[in-house]
Amino acid sequence: MPKSSFYQYNAIVEVHSVTVDCTVTSRFAHTVMTSKALNKANISQEIFFEVELPKTAYITNFSMEIENQVYVGEVKEKEKAKKQYDAAVSRGQTAGLVKASGRKMEKFSVSVNIAAQSNVTFTLTYEELLQRKLGHYEIQTRVKPKQLVEEFKIVTNIYEPQGISYVDAHATFLSNELLPLVEKTVTEKKARIYFSPTLEQQRSCAGCEGTLIDGDFIIKYDVNRAKTLGDIQIVNGYFVHFFAPPDLPRVPKNVVFVIDRSGSMSGTKIYQTKEAMLAILKDLHEEDYFGIILFDSSIDPWKDSLIKANKENVDEAMAFIKRLHDRGATNINDAVLRAVDLLRQGRSDHIVPEISIDMIILLTDGMPNVGESNLPRIQENVHAAIGGNMSLFCLGFGNDVDYRFLDVMGKQNKGLARRIFEASDATLQLQGFYEEVSSPLLSEVDLRYPDNAVDFITTNHFDQLFNGSEIVVAGRLTDNDLDNFLVEVFAQGVRKGDSRNVDIDEEEYIFGDFTERLWAYLTIQQLLEKRSVNATGSEDEKGNATAKALDMSLLYNFVTPLTSMVVTKPETENGTDSPLVADKLTEGKKNTTRKVQPFSYVVQLLDGDPHFLIELPDRDDALCFNINDKPGTIFNLVKDSTPGILVNGQIIGDKKIPPDGKINTYFWRFGIIHRTLGVRLEVTTRDISIFQDGHRVNLLVTLRDSVKFLILLHKVWEKHPYHRDYLGFYTLDSHLMTPNVHGLLGQFYHGIEYEVTDLRPGEVPEKPDATMYVKGQELNVTRGWQRDFRRDEKNGENIPCWFIHTNGTGLIDGDATDYIVSGLFKTV
């Protein structure tokens, strides 16, 4: 599902044009997204370009045109790209590119410094094979220009030689006035969708500067299905075979639902799971057989054997699910093995139909911590028990699961994994996944082609074909003069085997090399999967798969997990070029920002009223928040039990209430302990007291190979009617703290993963709002700045940061009140 979005959030940046041009030939989509922006300011400034594209897509090109000079990306091996990047880092450069992962898309974001009254044109190209789900293909374009655009255009051209059965186009932002602007032209084999509102038509109201264009533009379509062995298309010596025969009866299924009810599932998760299961049980067909296993530290099957999904049994199961509640720990290993036993027993006792498909659907939100907890051993146990006789589908609920573990375990056992995001629509996510796999049509599907006619075939054996999906195989012809060749299909199910001669009838396609690029796309995907999932394969086999995938990624200019796209940005003020490096993320990989500086530790400070600032040099970014409480409150700032380091701070208020009624609070006293050295320091706005082994001493203490704390005294005019002297606290060399460190500041000493997206105007023009995804939560944040007084003790230096509101709620662990302690040298 192609997705894209463009935005420029600065009011003095004018987005002149936004164009999305998508060409689909036989399900293979080639999308070009272009945005042209003008810096209207009288000084140079950064201009941002951001798009969202599907996780299954590969970027093939990115370029920037600045002052008639085009900077084009080059796909390189990831390690070579990293060396080029590191060389730039060694020169002190900091330019970079952000790649972040969302539900179904990846976010591509880049900024470049543009001179006053100059413009820049960004162009991004990517390709992907559209996947058929629930009976249709979907092209989804996300557009968020955030302002009126002089030239806005979405154009999609679709060519399907099989013939187009239907096309539907709609958008989440379409008003009654915009709806007629969606032009749709459909012939037997071609469709064109065109949407280009004028600047006036984009306005949210007459005379308003706001825009209606904000959301998803969605195209759904399907093709005609011949009652044969599918459709084969051949272009320039490569073929692609689409197999999704219509009117096949569904095969009965035997399914065991394995549901995590551990303590971490409490609250919304358990409620949404129950709601989804009630809907899923209603959807079972009467010829299906099913079972339910609940697990925490114990394993509790609903019944000792599979039972038929008639109304009486389904009603009983629904009553059982309604009583589901959370408790205990997480024993995934024994729960899945018990499900395997249920399905085996159903076969051996002849309970289930002979022609039927066995599957397990596992739902869990955490890591195994009872019974077998070694992840590779669990995978081995499950793989050995299943023995290729059933499918395992793994649903990972939330952010605390090891998605990689579930993904490998699913793919090793004829299934797959899917992440269920913690959100209000989690119930619908669960139901949607079940709908995709609930109606198997065929199993053990083999598509065979004559050895003397084709080679380099992509995967041609598939564990199952589900209703509404499609099998795709591609390969290269060895004889370009063939008039026809034999295709055979064998499968378990209603159809045992079939074959026919395929006539070769080349047509004129929209872009002629699509079959070769589609073949390369599929081959790379399958090689990458082979190297990561094949638990039994040798290191040589995995190494060969990696090497071949890398060679093909470079040959076809695809940005894959093995390659990076390098774009050399224009010369910076210091006269040097600076590279952008675009990486491909995989599911489960953390969000990264490839903005680098010559140092990599985290710098953290608190200063002022009290302002907390977490600088993240690896991300060339910062986070900030305020903590407000009554004067006299003492907070734990740093606690690292291994070396025995403790830092607490006490706040003080203004002398009296100012005219605006707002009382400012500041830190005025810190208590610092290093238990290993027997040192205790008390630092106030008036003096510094140093104690060693309980006795007050006068000495200079240097803690070698340990963290450094810098405390600055801010002097306020003694006769100021309201304000007082206060202290600023800075942490240096925080990387020397152990992983156990915590506290209001300490919890950030080893970095934090987050994603910022959807920039939009804030209450103050120069402070835009945005959405931050951090620790499994979605927060509204504001771009602002905090002052750092280390280099300029009088005026300070403004540090741009993302401000988290309401005492840092959602960013800090727990609540701010959890960090209140009873004394300056106390831990509770």
mmCIF file of C-alpha atoms in Angstrom, residues 92 145 225-226 241 247 269 314 347 372 449 475 479 490 507 554 629 717 726 795:
data_model
loop_
_atom_site.group_PDB
_atom_site.id
_atom_site.type_symbol
_atom_site.label_atom_id
_atom_site.label_comp_id
_atom_site.label_asym_id
_atom_site.label_seq_id
_atom_site.Cartn_x
_atom_site.Cartn_y
_atom_site.Cartn_z
ATOM 1 C CA GLY A 92 32.639 17.207 12.487
ATOM 2 C CA PRO A 145 0.914 19.440 3.041
ATOM 3 C CA ARG A 225 -10.167 -14.139 -12.743
ATOM 4 C CA ALA A 226 -10.195 -16.812 -15.426
ATOM 5 C CA HIS A 241 2.526 -16.028 -12.962
ATOM 6 C CA ASP A 247 -14.927 -20.149 -7.035
ATOM 7 C CA LYS A 269 -5.544 -5.492 26.318
ATOM 8 C CA VAL A 314 -19.617 -21.703 19.979
ATOM 9 C CA ARG A 347 -6.013 -36.380 13.653
ATOM 10 C CA GLU A 372 11.437 -22.719 28.977
ATOM 11 C CA TYR A 449 7.264 -25.150 -15.130
ATOM 12 C CA GLY A 475 11.331 -16.363 -13.426
ATOM 13 C CA ASP A 479 14.266 -19.745 -24.783
ATOM 14 C CA PHE A 490 -0.573 -29.508 -7.656
ATOM 15 C CA GLU A 507 1.614 -6.907 -24.975
ATOM 16 C CA LEU A 554 23.034 -3.144 -6.076
ATOM 17 C CA ASP A 629 5.588 20.729 42.473
ATOM 18 C CA TRP A 717 19.947 40.492 42.063
ATOM 19 C CA TYR A 726 19.186 28.855 41.984
ATOM 20 C CA ASN A 795 22.947 34.381 28.714
#
